[in-house]
XYZ file of C-alpha atoms in Angstrom:
764
model
C 0.000 0.000 0.000
C 1.242 3.497 -0.891
C 2.175 5.274 2.356
C 0.692 8.530 1.087
C -2.785 6.974 1.309
C -2.367 6.118 4.986
C -2.349 9.515 6.621
C -4.755 9.519 9.590
C -7.433 11.660 7.925
C -7.197 9.789 4.547
C -5.572 12.830 2.993
C -5.277 12.677 -0.791
C -2.364 14.517 -2.329
C -3.148 14.215 -6.019
C -2.724 17.792 -7.198
C 0.083 20.297 -6.770
C -2.037 23.412 -6.771
C -1.988 26.151 -4.145
C -5.270 25.103 -2.591
C -4.014 21.627 -1.830
C -0.782 23.001 -0.416
C -2.817 25.329 1.778
C -4.812 22.356 3.051
C -1.617 20.480 3.837
C -0.240 23.483 5.698
C -3.416 23.821 7.747
C -3.402 20.128 8.603
C 0.244 20.073 9.640
C -0.232 23.219 11.747
C -3.212 21.618 13.459
C -1.280 18.425 14.128
C 1.578 20.472 15.603
C -0.785 22.284 17.980
C -0.875 25.696 16.249
C -4.221 27.398 16.850
C -6.001 28.461 13.677
C -7.446 31.515 15.447
C -7.738 33.273 18.779
C -9.888 35.930 20.418
C -8.193 38.923 22.000
C -9.056 40.655 25.276
C -11.734 42.688 23.459
C -13.306 39.553 22.009
C -12.103 40.234 18.479
C -11.248 37.200 16.348
C -7.765 36.860 14.840
C -7.071 34.223 12.169
C -3.564 32.760 12.041
C -2.005 33.567 8.672
C -0.307 31.015 6.425
C 2.948 32.964 6.817
C 2.791 32.651 10.607
C 1.952 28.949 10.425
C 4.959 28.303 8.179
C 7.270 30.343 10.424
C 6.178 28.513 13.586
C 6.430 25.128 11.874
C 9.963 26.007 10.755
C 10.783 26.878 14.370
C 9.604 23.345 15.197
C 12.056 22.006 12.572
C 9.448 21.075 9.979
C 10.179 21.543 6.258
C 7.242 23.535 4.908
C 8.396 25.383 1.783
C 6.679 23.155 -0.759
C 3.801 20.773 -1.312
C 6.265 17.885 -1.351
C 7.913 19.010 1.889
C 4.577 19.357 3.657
C 3.538 15.906 2.438
C 6.719 14.311 3.765
C 6.356 16.039 7.133
C 2.764 14.881 7.536
C 3.792 11.324 6.750
C 6.736 11.562 9.140
C 4.556 12.952 11.905
C 1.859 10.392 11.298
C 4.273 7.466 11.292
C 6.486 8.664 14.155
C 4.523 6.911 16.878
C 4.530 3.668 14.873
C 8.308 3.561 14.533
C 8.797 2.273 18.083
C 7.070 -0.320 20.202
C 6.191 2.088 23.014
C 5.479 5.762 23.491
C 8.205 7.813 25.142
C 5.980 8.581 28.131
C 2.587 7.803 29.613
C 1.095 10.014 32.321
C -1.798 8.597 34.361
C -3.676 9.647 37.468
C -3.247 7.532 40.565
C -6.148 5.136 41.074
C -7.636 5.571 37.588
C -8.162 2.711 35.175
C -5.391 3.240 32.644
C -3.422 1.369 30.027
C -0.221 1.591 28.091
C 0.402 0.915 24.420
C 2.549 -1.637 22.581
C 2.951 -1.633 18.784
C 4.348 -4.279 16.461
C 4.254 -5.419 12.844
C 1.705 -8.176 12.330
C -0.058 -9.927 9.442
C -3.675 -11.003 9.664
C -4.688 -12.439 13.036
C -1.108 -13.118 14.057
C -1.419 -10.675 16.945
C -3.932 -13.046 18.566
C -1.007 -15.366 19.369
C 1.339 -12.681 20.695
C 2.182 -12.435 24.381
C 3.589 -9.217 25.871
C 5.833 -9.644 28.909
C 6.500 -6.464 30.862
C 7.832 -5.143 34.133
C 7.866 -1.893 36.056
C 10.833 -0.545 37.998
C 10.568 2.329 40.432
C 13.066 5.160 40.767
C 15.342 3.021 42.922
C 15.482 0.393 40.177
C 13.378 -2.107 42.121
C 10.937 -4.262 40.138
C 7.504 -3.440 41.556
C 5.320 -5.205 39.014
C 5.660 -8.020 36.459
C 2.993 -9.309 34.136
C 2.353 -11.097 30.855
C -0.562 -10.100 28.637
C -2.020 -12.345 25.919
C -2.493 -14.341 23.884
C -5.814 -13.161 22.485
C -5.053 -9.437 22.512
C -7.323 -7.418 20.242
C -5.818 -4.537 18.258
C -6.985 -1.065 19.256
C -5.740 0.377 15.984
C -4.267 -0.848 12.698
C -1.951 1.150 10.470
C 0.055 0.413 7.320
C 3.529 1.902 7.603
C 6.076 1.482 4.820
C 3.893 -1.184 3.256
C 3.693 -3.290 6.440
C 0.678 -3.831 8.658
C 1.140 -2.612 12.249
C -1.163 -3.024 15.232
C -1.504 -1.150 18.498
C -2.287 -3.184 21.590
C -3.637 -1.617 24.792
C -2.464 -3.292 28.016
C -4.032 -2.401 31.392
C -1.948 -0.959 34.215
C -2.432 -2.009 37.821
C -4.576 0.494 39.723
C -2.571 0.194 42.926
C 0.611 1.979 41.856
C 1.951 4.650 44.185
C 2.475 8.121 42.779
C 5.907 8.444 41.207
C 8.081 7.734 38.181
C 8.531 4.255 36.724
C 10.469 2.670 33.886
C 8.472 0.116 31.912
C 10.246 -2.541 29.835
C 8.275 -4.825 27.497
C 8.995 -7.757 25.174
C 6.782 -9.343 22.531
C 6.811 -13.143 22.397
C 5.528 -15.605 19.823
C 5.811 -13.146 16.952
C 7.843 -13.220 13.736
C 10.751 -11.264 15.156
C 11.618 -10.105 18.688
C 10.198 -6.696 19.575
C 11.241 -4.710 22.644
C 10.103 -1.376 23.957
C 10.335 0.928 26.948
C 8.560 3.967 28.259
C 8.590 6.333 31.209
C 5.413 5.885 33.249
C 4.377 8.809 35.448
C 1.700 8.151 38.057
C 0.382 11.419 39.467
C -1.885 12.312 42.389
C -5.177 14.003 41.500
C -4.272 17.375 43.041
C -1.429 19.627 44.139
C -0.329 19.985 47.737
C -2.399 22.105 50.103
C -0.902 23.127 53.476
C -2.721 21.986 56.581
C -3.768 25.545 57.411
C -5.911 25.609 54.255
C -7.301 22.143 54.869
C -8.593 23.602 58.145
C -10.213 26.405 56.071
C -8.046 29.099 57.620
C -6.914 32.228 55.804
C -3.392 33.604 55.897
C -1.443 36.672 54.880
C 2.130 37.542 54.068
C 4.556 40.180 52.833
C 5.999 40.473 49.331
C 9.309 42.103 48.450
C 11.889 42.207 45.675
C 14.909 40.703 47.440
C 17.510 42.868 45.687
C 15.653 45.996 46.903
C 16.282 45.372 50.617
C 18.645 47.789 52.340
C 20.677 46.789 55.380
C 23.851 47.736 57.176
C 25.456 44.425 56.239
C 24.632 43.756 52.586
C 26.906 44.885 49.761
C 24.470 47.103 47.898
C 21.786 44.528 47.081
C 19.549 42.523 49.374
C 20.965 39.076 50.132
C 19.970 35.789 51.730
C 20.892 37.056 55.190
C 18.512 39.997 54.725
C 15.835 37.541 53.611
C 16.481 35.317 56.620
C 16.064 38.298 58.963
C 12.913 39.436 57.141
C 11.395 35.957 57.418
C 12.225 35.766 61.113
C 10.739 39.199 61.892
C 7.629 38.769 59.731
C 6.915 35.297 61.106
C 7.580 35.897 64.789
C 6.529 39.540 65.247
C 3.983 40.225 62.501
C 2.219 36.862 62.293
C 2.862 36.527 58.559
C 2.410 33.037 57.137
C 4.621 33.567 54.105
C 7.164 35.870 52.486
C 6.943 36.322 48.725
C 10.042 37.167 46.689
C 10.966 37.730 43.055
C 12.430 34.817 41.065
C 15.823 33.952 42.561
C 17.094 32.395 39.321
C 20.674 32.746 38.132
C 21.279 35.973 36.209
C 24.255 37.474 34.425
C 23.618 40.665 36.464
C 24.781 43.040 33.724
C 23.059 46.071 32.241
C 20.851 46.557 30.407
C 19.694 43.184 29.072
C 20.503 40.750 31.868
C 18.781 42.107 34.966
C 15.251 40.773 34.664
C 14.557 37.851 37.020
C 11.943 36.785 34.480
C 14.506 36.257 31.689
C 17.269 34.486 33.620
C 20.435 32.708 32.644
C 18.987 29.562 34.204
C 15.902 28.732 36.253
C 17.616 25.643 37.635
C 20.121 27.565 39.737
C 20.391 30.601 41.983
C 21.632 34.147 41.543
C 25.051 34.507 43.173
C 24.252 38.193 43.783
C 22.225 37.047 46.818
C 25.100 35.227 48.533
C 26.284 36.791 51.784
C 30.083 36.484 51.626
C 30.410 37.450 55.275
C 28.956 34.079 56.296
C 31.648 31.993 54.561
C 34.414 30.691 56.840
C 36.881 30.588 53.940
C 36.145 34.240 53.149
C 37.244 35.243 56.634
C 40.273 32.939 56.639
C 41.530 34.202 53.267
C 44.293 36.778 53.790
C 43.771 38.027 50.234
C 40.049 38.521 50.776
C 40.572 40.290 54.108
C 43.169 42.582 52.570
C 40.921 43.509 49.664
C 37.888 43.878 51.936
C 39.714 46.433 54.102
C 41.219 48.406 51.222
C 40.135 52.003 50.717
C 38.955 51.311 47.170
C 36.703 48.451 48.242
C 35.296 50.359 51.205
C 34.514 53.326 48.972
C 32.760 51.039 46.486
C 30.824 49.329 49.295
C 29.700 52.589 50.848
C 28.595 53.928 47.469
C 26.720 50.743 46.592
C 24.853 50.779 49.905
C 23.869 54.444 49.598
C 22.826 54.186 45.962
C 19.041 54.305 45.520
C 19.402 51.732 42.754
C 21.260 48.464 42.675
C 24.562 48.951 40.853
C 24.551 45.444 39.410
C 27.888 45.727 37.645
C 29.704 46.903 40.788
C 28.001 44.535 43.230
C 28.258 41.500 40.956
C 31.915 42.222 40.187
C 32.773 42.637 43.874
C 31.025 39.427 44.848
C 32.552 37.406 42.005
C 36.047 38.667 42.957
C 35.520 37.738 46.595
C 33.958 34.391 45.723
C 37.055 33.588 43.670
C 39.313 34.402 46.634
C 37.117 32.456 49.057
C 37.100 29.451 46.708
C 40.878 29.405 46.449
C 41.051 29.398 50.239
C 38.371 26.707 50.366
C 40.492 24.451 48.137
C 43.597 25.066 50.244
C 41.750 24.188 53.439
C 39.597 21.300 52.236
C 41.227 19.606 49.218
C 44.428 18.011 48.090
C 45.878 17.321 44.636
C 45.557 19.168 41.348
C 42.953 19.117 38.613
C 41.480 16.925 37.449
C 42.277 14.789 40.522
C 41.142 17.072 43.351
C 40.255 15.122 46.499
C 38.402 16.424 49.577
C 40.163 16.025 52.927
C 37.673 17.608 55.365
C 34.010 17.357 56.285
C 33.321 20.690 54.571
C 35.000 19.458 51.407
C 32.903 16.310 51.470
C 29.736 18.392 51.868
C 30.492 20.060 48.548
C 31.212 16.690 46.936
C 27.895 15.320 48.191
C 26.078 18.364 46.799
C 27.779 17.869 43.419
C 26.860 14.186 43.425
C 23.234 14.841 44.385
C 22.809 17.556 41.761
C 24.213 15.270 39.088
C 24.541 15.972 35.393
C 22.438 19.152 35.408
C 24.811 21.006 37.740
C 27.811 19.623 35.854
C 26.488 21.017 32.573
C 25.557 24.350 34.122
C 29.019 24.734 35.651
C 30.753 23.675 32.426
C 28.707 26.244 30.525
C 29.768 28.972 32.966
C 33.424 28.002 32.635
C 33.159 27.735 28.845
C 31.463 31.103 28.536
C 34.154 32.661 30.708
C 36.934 31.229 28.527
C 35.246 32.041 25.214
C 34.983 35.703 26.240
C 38.750 35.752 26.692
C 39.469 33.878 23.461
C 36.947 35.701 21.279
C 35.310 38.785 22.844
C 33.024 39.050 19.802
C 31.485 35.625 20.472
C 29.063 36.876 23.125
C 26.486 34.081 22.803
C 26.866 30.308 22.762
C 25.303 30.123 19.306
C 28.467 31.805 17.964
C 30.913 29.473 19.740
C 32.849 26.892 17.734
C 30.520 24.104 16.679
C 32.081 21.514 18.987
C 31.091 23.574 22.046
C 27.499 24.261 21.058
C 26.172 20.918 22.298
C 26.456 20.034 26.011
C 26.781 16.336 25.153
C 29.690 16.727 22.699
C 33.066 15.045 23.366
C 34.755 18.470 23.191
C 32.559 19.806 25.990
C 33.222 16.748 28.139
C 36.944 17.096 27.565
C 36.798 20.795 28.406
C 35.068 19.943 31.686
C 37.724 17.365 32.509
C 40.639 19.697 31.748
C 39.102 22.629 33.645
C 37.850 20.669 36.624
C 38.981 23.239 39.177
C 37.122 26.076 37.446
C 34.023 23.943 36.888
C 34.048 23.095 40.585
C 34.131 26.822 41.369
C 30.711 27.315 39.794
C 29.458 24.215 41.601
C 30.840 25.685 44.824
C 28.962 28.957 44.221
C 25.665 27.096 43.780
C 26.347 25.005 46.881
C 26.804 28.151 48.975
C 23.711 29.803 47.515
C 21.560 26.700 48.045
C 22.819 26.319 51.604
C 22.028 29.935 52.501
C 18.580 29.719 50.919
C 17.939 26.457 52.769
C 18.689 28.281 56.007
C 15.990 30.826 55.105
C 13.508 27.972 54.812
C 14.616 26.583 58.167
C 14.153 29.990 59.753
C 10.606 30.167 58.339
C 9.858 26.789 59.908
C 11.271 27.801 63.287
C 9.177 30.995 63.142
C 6.174 28.681 62.657
C 5.115 30.237 59.372
C 2.168 28.259 58.032
C 3.490 28.405 54.445
C 7.043 29.797 54.515
C 9.015 31.139 51.592
C 6.955 31.885 48.488
C 9.133 31.816 45.366
C 8.446 32.660 41.758
C 9.160 30.481 38.705
C 9.759 32.471 35.531
C 8.100 31.313 32.316
C 11.320 31.090 30.321
C 15.026 31.874 30.180
C 17.517 33.830 28.071
C 17.912 32.163 24.654
C 21.697 32.616 24.919
C 21.955 31.492 28.527
C 23.012 28.295 30.246
C 19.526 26.804 30.437
C 18.831 27.250 26.737
C 22.184 25.640 25.935
C 21.348 22.722 28.222
C 17.738 22.305 27.024
C 18.176 23.287 23.367
C 16.817 19.964 22.095
C 13.463 20.784 23.718
C 13.312 24.451 22.700
C 12.107 26.260 19.592
C 15.054 28.644 19.370
C 13.666 30.414 16.295
C 10.583 31.659 18.135
C 9.904 33.872 21.133
C 7.254 33.799 23.828
C 5.008 36.828 23.984
C 1.463 38.149 24.148
C -1.016 39.439 21.586
C -1.903 43.142 21.440
C -4.038 44.455 24.307
C -4.836 47.720 26.083
C -1.511 47.739 27.945
C 0.617 46.853 24.916
C -1.233 47.822 21.702
C 1.581 46.379 19.531
C 1.687 43.102 21.465
C 4.592 41.828 23.530
C 7.732 39.876 22.703
C 9.340 38.560 25.884
C 12.492 37.508 24.075
C 12.947 33.941 25.269
C 12.294 30.677 23.421
C 9.346 28.390 24.207
C 9.425 24.664 24.761
C 8.426 22.747 21.634
C 5.489 20.616 22.873
C 6.258 17.747 20.481
C 9.922 17.504 21.438
C 9.205 18.058 25.129
C 6.895 15.044 25.189
C 9.399 12.978 23.203
C 11.880 13.718 26.023
C 9.343 12.368 28.572
C 8.982 15.948 29.894
C 12.454 15.722 31.424
C 13.360 19.457 31.284
C 9.974 20.475 32.715
C 10.330 17.996 35.574
C 13.827 19.278 36.352
C 12.571 22.858 36.523
C 9.721 22.004 38.856
C 11.856 19.833 41.108
C 14.606 22.430 41.503
C 12.182 25.254 42.266
C 9.847 23.262 44.482
C 12.748 22.026 46.550
C 13.445 25.204 48.515
C 10.178 26.904 49.320
C 6.760 26.492 50.912
C 4.936 27.976 47.909
C 5.684 28.509 44.240
C 4.103 31.000 41.870
C 3.998 29.831 38.269
C 4.449 32.905 36.101
C 1.987 32.910 33.185
C 0.432 29.586 34.157
C -1.518 29.686 30.878
C 1.729 28.394 29.368
C 0.732 24.935 30.589
C -2.233 25.107 28.191
C -1.220 27.399 25.360
C 1.547 29.901 24.697
C 1.687 32.816 22.291
C 4.585 32.232 19.884
C 6.179 35.087 17.947
C 8.377 33.817 15.076
C 11.802 35.451 15.097
C 11.846 38.516 12.873
C 8.071 38.992 12.923
C 6.102 41.490 15.064
C 4.080 40.220 18.052
C 0.875 41.083 16.208
C 1.762 38.312 13.729
C 2.095 35.655 16.434
C -0.181 32.732 17.199
C -1.044 30.417 20.060
C 0.479 26.946 20.301
C -1.249 24.335 22.425
C 0.513 22.170 25.020
C -0.355 18.768 26.566
C -1.927 20.426 29.621
C -3.332 17.228 31.126
C 0.153 15.727 31.349
C 1.810 18.955 32.512
C -0.752 19.535 35.262
C -0.433 15.935 36.432
C 3.351 16.290 36.736
C 2.857 19.612 38.531
C 0.633 17.873 41.077
C 3.163 15.062 41.562
C 6.117 17.364 42.171
C 4.037 19.660 44.372
C 2.963 16.772 46.617
C 6.485 15.393 46.806
C 7.875 18.748 47.912
C 4.906 19.732 50.128
C 4.729 22.981 48.186
C 1.660 25.120 47.541
C 1.178 26.212 43.901
C -0.118 29.605 42.767
C -0.839 30.125 39.072
C -0.408 33.653 37.697
C -3.552 33.693 35.567
C -3.827 37.357 34.609
C -4.927 38.517 31.186
C -7.153 36.616 28.774
C -7.744 33.310 30.555
C -10.740 31.171 29.518
C -13.053 30.089 32.332
C -12.399 26.418 31.604
C -8.685 26.940 32.234
C -9.333 28.474 35.650
C -11.752 25.643 36.427
C -9.136 23.039 35.521
C -6.488 24.792 37.638
C -8.947 24.956 40.522
C -9.612 21.221 40.276
C -5.872 20.676 40.609
C -5.811 22.949 43.700
C -3.684 25.583 41.962
C -4.482 28.935 43.563
C -5.614 31.717 41.255
C -3.722 35.035 41.337
C -6.055 37.998 41.850
C -4.936 41.642 41.584
C -7.116 44.268 43.279
C -6.762 46.691 40.360
C -8.254 44.157 37.942
C -10.986 42.481 39.996
C -14.051 44.131 38.472
C -17.657 43.276 37.776
C -18.823 43.325 34.129
C -20.048 46.873 34.791
C -16.574 47.996 35.927
C -17.219 48.228 39.687
C -14.735 46.651 42.089
C -15.644 43.108 43.077
C -16.688 42.725 46.678
C -14.344 40.859 49.044
C -16.836 37.981 49.136
C -16.619 37.624 45.331
C -12.922 36.698 45.412
C -12.535 32.922 44.976
C -11.515 31.054 48.090
C -8.817 29.191 46.209
C -6.847 32.297 45.325
C -4.064 34.644 46.374
C -4.996 38.336 46.421
C -2.607 41.287 46.023
C -3.097 45.012 45.478
C -0.548 45.224 42.653
C 2.461 43.473 41.114
C 6.014 44.294 40.030
C 4.796 45.042 36.474
C 2.155 47.530 37.651
C 2.281 50.864 39.473
C 2.639 50.814 43.235
C -0.405 51.866 45.215
C 1.034 55.355 45.732
C 2.131 55.575 42.109
C -1.282 54.424 40.899
C -3.076 57.044 42.984
C -0.758 59.838 41.796
C -0.821 58.665 38.163
C 2.964 58.353 38.199
C 2.841 55.470 35.719
C 0.850 57.598 33.266
C 3.405 60.416 33.480
C 6.264 57.963 32.918
C 4.637 56.189 29.980
C 3.824 59.540 28.389
C 7.402 60.781 28.842
C 8.691 57.647 27.101
C 6.259 57.900 24.216
C 4.345 54.767 25.210
C 1.322 57.045 25.571
C 1.751 58.821 22.282
C -0.537 61.872 22.399
C -1.776 64.477 24.845
C -5.322 63.306 24.149
C -4.432 59.715 25.082
C -2.714 60.988 28.216
C -5.789 62.997 29.193
C -8.031 59.970 28.619
C -5.723 57.827 30.778
C -5.990 60.301 33.664
C -9.766 60.501 33.297
C -10.052 56.711 33.400
C -7.762 56.626 36.428
C -10.015 59.094 38.262
C -13.029 56.897 37.512
C -11.187 53.844 38.814
C -10.189 55.635 42.008
C -13.830 56.580 42.500
C -14.832 52.939 42.088
C -12.271 51.895 44.697
C -13.483 54.509 47.177
C -17.068 53.392 46.587
C -16.089 49.789 47.248
C -14.394 50.762 50.510
C -17.493 52.670 51.570
C -19.697 49.682 50.778
C -17.611 47.571 53.158
C -17.542 50.241 55.869
C -13.806 50.751 55.428
C -13.637 54.287 54.019
C -11.428 56.363 56.341
C -12.869 59.400 58.061
C -12.793 62.517 55.888
C -12.964 60.607 52.586
C -15.920 60.214 50.233
C -16.626 58.369 46.994
C -15.405 61.443 45.134
C -11.749 60.844 44.137
C -11.236 64.553 44.704
C -11.531 63.821 48.428
C -8.415 61.655 48.162
C -5.871 63.512 46.023
C -3.017 61.622 47.684
C -2.603 58.103 48.978
C -2.442 58.173 52.781
C -1.493 55.535 55.328
C -5.151 55.333 56.386
C -6.317 54.746 52.817
C -3.542 52.202 52.218
C -4.600 50.329 55.356
C -8.257 50.413 54.290
C -7.450 48.869 50.892
C -5.455 46.116 52.565
C -8.291 45.552 55.041
C -10.592 45.195 52.009
C -8.403 42.363 50.722
C -8.034 41.012 54.250
C -11.828 40.578 54.357
C -11.803 38.754 51.025
C -12.588 35.086 50.587
C -9.071 34.515 49.208
C -7.044 31.946 51.127
C -3.930 34.134 50.895
C -3.410 37.900 50.882
C -0.009 39.398 50.131
C 0.904 42.956 51.102
C 3.726 44.505 49.091
C 6.309 46.211 51.270
C 6.574 48.881 48.559
C 2.921 49.820 49.066
C 3.062 49.824 52.852
C 5.967 52.274 52.986
C 4.659 54.538 50.233
C 7.015 53.885 47.318
C 5.917 55.733 44.165
C 7.873 54.286 41.221
C 7.172 50.771 40.038
C 9.843 48.089 39.842
C 9.437 47.233 36.171
C 7.858 48.958 33.200
C 6.966 46.241 30.656
C 8.043 46.953 27.103
C 11.181 48.870 28.115
C 14.799 47.757 28.461
C 17.114 50.716 29.053
C 14.579 53.560 28.858
C 13.460 52.832 32.430
C 15.559 51.567 35.387
C 13.834 48.193 35.606
C 14.590 45.782 38.449
C 16.916 48.275 40.133
C 15.028 50.482 42.575
C 15.739 49.845 46.237
C 13.347 50.418 49.100
C 13.641 53.912 50.532
C 13.953 52.496 54.064
C 16.524 50.203 55.647
C 15.536 46.910 57.170
C 15.875 48.443 60.629
C 13.448 51.211 59.650
C 10.964 48.681 58.278
C 10.780 47.067 61.726
C 9.485 50.326 63.204
C 7.252 51.442 60.344
C 3.772 52.400 61.553
C 1.833 51.340 58.438
C 3.439 47.901 58.361
C 2.571 47.374 62.031
C -1.020 48.551 61.538
C -1.586 46.349 58.467
C -0.100 43.373 60.331
C -2.526 44.018 63.217
C -5.421 44.202 60.750
C -4.441 40.988 59.052
C -4.008 39.084 62.304
C -7.540 40.158 63.245
C -9.155 39.508 59.863
C -7.387 36.229 59.108
C -6.156 34.488 62.242
C -4.577 31.285 60.963
C -4.040 29.627 64.365
């Protein structure tokens, strides 16, 4: 039989005219998960163009420039699952009736005689189940591939398997030729983890802060893990906070202007060394070179300037910390190791602690550290080769022999980057321990960015799963009329599944492992993601669908294993069915006071907030409460040309006045409007502490399980942390708090809001 006649939808490719090619393109796009249309935030329909479909398919490594190429790709895609005995992965829910699939070539009723022997091994390699199915198996599907008849057999799984990861091996017996197959079986719990405090239907509150923005007498010009530890201790013990929310702590390059955003990191697997407190390292204090440099006039001048600066001087702080980490590491090797590379051997307990960390982290940390060492060397060899895509070919793949040899020859430098991550992980772990000792009901609440820098370590490590010729973004809306391009590559859903979701699992496991709660930035990415082909404007992008059932199941499994609460950032255009599915999985919705409106535009009442949600006044991408009230964001956007005309600026201020009136009316409805204020926004020309407290009391009364109060709002900061759509036109991710940590402890508004929250949501 001609293979062209066996495509799943009985596609006939008899003519080479444009119409037929268009049909092939549409079919291939559909099979690859590319949405044919979408509706924007205004409800307007947008049809995905043929040009966009071709560009996205090319980014997925399909050949789509001709009728013949499209035909071959459809055949290849259709036959791919039949080329092996088993799928790469099967994801099932614990306790459900489920099956797995085995495929083999068979003629006539031959499959009735076949027996399939199979076994399951758990993550420790222990055989937990053995079985033999058949004879008498009935085909679930029949397909002719390459002229041969193939059958698909469905074999039931035991319903008693514990949640976890399994390796399934299978062998076909009594058939013409031996057939073997294997797959990764993932058995997931039905829902994500929920802390006991929520099981008891209690409500909690916490503080949110950008870690780098903290000022203290001890940090080096950017908030560090010691500052975070002290904040957690104070907020938990003295304020009754159940959690502390922080920005993503992912590894960054910490250089202006393109490598400061915690939402476009170098790697989401590892931590930002900027947050390490050098003063807590024994080898830092025992290093004569480090002590000498630390006490020098030049260093002291730099340190004093960095602490006083109202913005984080990333270049200065990162350079100082890297220099001192180098000196501390050299001392660490002298004190704890013997021998030379590549045969370094630990001789002390502290040395063995690093070795155990390296062993436990495995290949992922090895590749990350090798990338860091390679990038460092390539900059010296060829300063023009600023991204890994421009390195010599032999270094562009992490699995290449040249990369392995480089790692072997530069073992001491590779170990340095492993040492840095060990220190960072240890200090962050101590923060978690402090949260537990302060009896915080949730603990540290971290943020997982949606993607990473296309030229960073993570993209180099995960390149086989990424569509490097596309960007993630968002379609045009009121906030970004031209659409958004976030500048980092998306996972290719087809390749990700073929890799048994390995990169996704690694990301979850690393970020779940060190916190009581995790916020998933742009959680819609588990369902669909807006792809912008490289070189095309965001308005030309399209949505690509993802295997959400599998991804949510894995999310639940990793959440339960780590005892970590999950919050899904579900702002923007999110279909109701998506929120319903997230709710069924016990993923908390993310609700922003500014946006929670009725269809008529009024503010939603506290009772209308969903119980399974986290409520905040604002976020890092939006104006602070003070800035919102003063219209500071409108002034800034107008000065940068984002608001293009005086008429648009006037309309923005008029709409802001209406919104302020709605907020005041909502406070009045709940009996929270401070004395001297009315529903007229003219009665509240400035944000006051009393009005700030009333708005937080409004959220405190809400049905939401969690309320977060931003430190920025409580102390009256005006400028927002990040202005989306800008890179160097606005000082994104740099502003520090105007008060030191010591001053925060005595701040009246923070104390009053804490008292309100303890009264409105006592979690004990």
